[in-house]
XYZ file of C-alpha atoms in Angstrom:
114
model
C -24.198 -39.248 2.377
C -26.033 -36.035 0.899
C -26.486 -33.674 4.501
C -29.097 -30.486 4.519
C -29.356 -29.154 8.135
C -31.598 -25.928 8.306
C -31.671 -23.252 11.252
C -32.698 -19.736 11.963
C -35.958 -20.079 12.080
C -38.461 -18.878 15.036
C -41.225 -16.545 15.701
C -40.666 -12.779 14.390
C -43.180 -9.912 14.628
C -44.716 -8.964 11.103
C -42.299 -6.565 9.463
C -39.710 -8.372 11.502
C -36.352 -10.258 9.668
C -34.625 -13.674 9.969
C -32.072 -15.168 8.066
C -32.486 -19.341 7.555
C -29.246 -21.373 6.910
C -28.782 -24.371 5.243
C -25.309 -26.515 5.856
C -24.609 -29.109 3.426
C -22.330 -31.893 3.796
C -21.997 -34.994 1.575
C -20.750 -33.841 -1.684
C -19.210 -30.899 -3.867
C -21.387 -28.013 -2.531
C -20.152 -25.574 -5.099
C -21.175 -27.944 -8.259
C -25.243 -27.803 -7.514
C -27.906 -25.263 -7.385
C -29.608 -24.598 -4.239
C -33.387 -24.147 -3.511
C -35.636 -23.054 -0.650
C -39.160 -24.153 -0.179
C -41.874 -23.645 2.198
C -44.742 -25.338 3.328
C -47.768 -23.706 5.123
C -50.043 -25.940 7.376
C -52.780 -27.594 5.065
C -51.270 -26.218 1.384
C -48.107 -28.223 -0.748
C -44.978 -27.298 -0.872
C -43.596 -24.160 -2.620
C -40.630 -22.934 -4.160
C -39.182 -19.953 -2.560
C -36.071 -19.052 -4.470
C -33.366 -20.789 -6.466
C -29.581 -19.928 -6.826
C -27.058 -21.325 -8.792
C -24.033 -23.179 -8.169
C -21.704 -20.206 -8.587
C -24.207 -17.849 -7.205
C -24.585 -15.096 -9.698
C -28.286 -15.785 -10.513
C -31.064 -16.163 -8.504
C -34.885 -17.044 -8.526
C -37.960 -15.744 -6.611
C -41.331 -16.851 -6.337
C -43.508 -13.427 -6.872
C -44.643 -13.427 -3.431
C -41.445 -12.649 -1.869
C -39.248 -10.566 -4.611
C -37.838 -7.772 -3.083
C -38.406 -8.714 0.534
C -36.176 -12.225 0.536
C -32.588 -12.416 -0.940
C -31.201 -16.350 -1.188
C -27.433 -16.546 -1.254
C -24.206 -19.367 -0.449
C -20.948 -19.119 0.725
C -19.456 -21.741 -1.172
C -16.141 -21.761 1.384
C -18.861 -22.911 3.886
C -20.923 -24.989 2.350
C -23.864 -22.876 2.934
C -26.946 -21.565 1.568
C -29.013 -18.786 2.994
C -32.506 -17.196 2.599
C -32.570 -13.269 4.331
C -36.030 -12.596 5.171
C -37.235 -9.015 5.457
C -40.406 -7.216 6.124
C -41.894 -10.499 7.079
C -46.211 -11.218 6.724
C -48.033 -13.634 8.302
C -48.502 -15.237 5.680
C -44.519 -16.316 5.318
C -45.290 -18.740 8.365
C -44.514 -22.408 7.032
C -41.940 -25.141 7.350
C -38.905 -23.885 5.339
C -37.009 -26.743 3.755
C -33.186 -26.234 1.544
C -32.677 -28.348 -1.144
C -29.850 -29.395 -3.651
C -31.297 -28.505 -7.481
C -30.283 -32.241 -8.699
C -31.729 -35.412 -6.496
C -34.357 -35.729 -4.136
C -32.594 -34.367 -0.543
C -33.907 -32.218 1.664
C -33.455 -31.067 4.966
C -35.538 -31.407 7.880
C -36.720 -28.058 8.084
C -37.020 -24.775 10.017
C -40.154 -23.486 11.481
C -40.614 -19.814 10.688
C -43.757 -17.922 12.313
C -44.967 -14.576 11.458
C -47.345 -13.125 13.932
C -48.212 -10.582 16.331
């Protein structure tokens, strides 16, 4: 069955960095798009970034171009979100997900604060 198991998350400074991964198990990794998401306590979930199944293009949500870079390493089965200069308002649940079907991970808390 379709896998998603997110880490790196924790609490960083603001201006700090993480990098989330995302290890996926359960089918052909390097057919399907990958997305991130985020959820903030009290407001829905949001789209973060997108890349595609080779990995040559990506997607960003305004709020985060030029600070957060999503990649994969298809040989691993991973997807990755780099997170740099880091606000407070990046704290949320961050969730991967495969472009095509309805699976998600369980999440990764990431909190920006002082």
């Amino acid at each position: 069955q379709v896998q998603l198991v997110e880490s790196g998350g924790g609490l960083v400074q603001p201006g700090g960095s993480l990098r989330l991964s995302c290890a996926a198990s359960g089918f052909t990794f390097s057919n399907y798009g990958m997305r991130w998401y985020r959820q903030a306590p009290g407001k829905e979930r949001e789209l973060v970034a997108t890349i595609t199944s080779s990995g040559r293009d990506t997607n960003y949500v305004r709020t985060v171009m030029g600070r957060f870079t999503i990649s994969r390493d298809n040989a691993k089965n991973t997807v990755y979100l780099q997170m740099n200069s880091l606000k407070p308002e990046d704290t949320a649940v961050y969730y991967c997900k495969r472009v095509i079907g309805d699976f998600w991970g369980q999440g990764t808390q990431v909190t920006v604060s002082s």
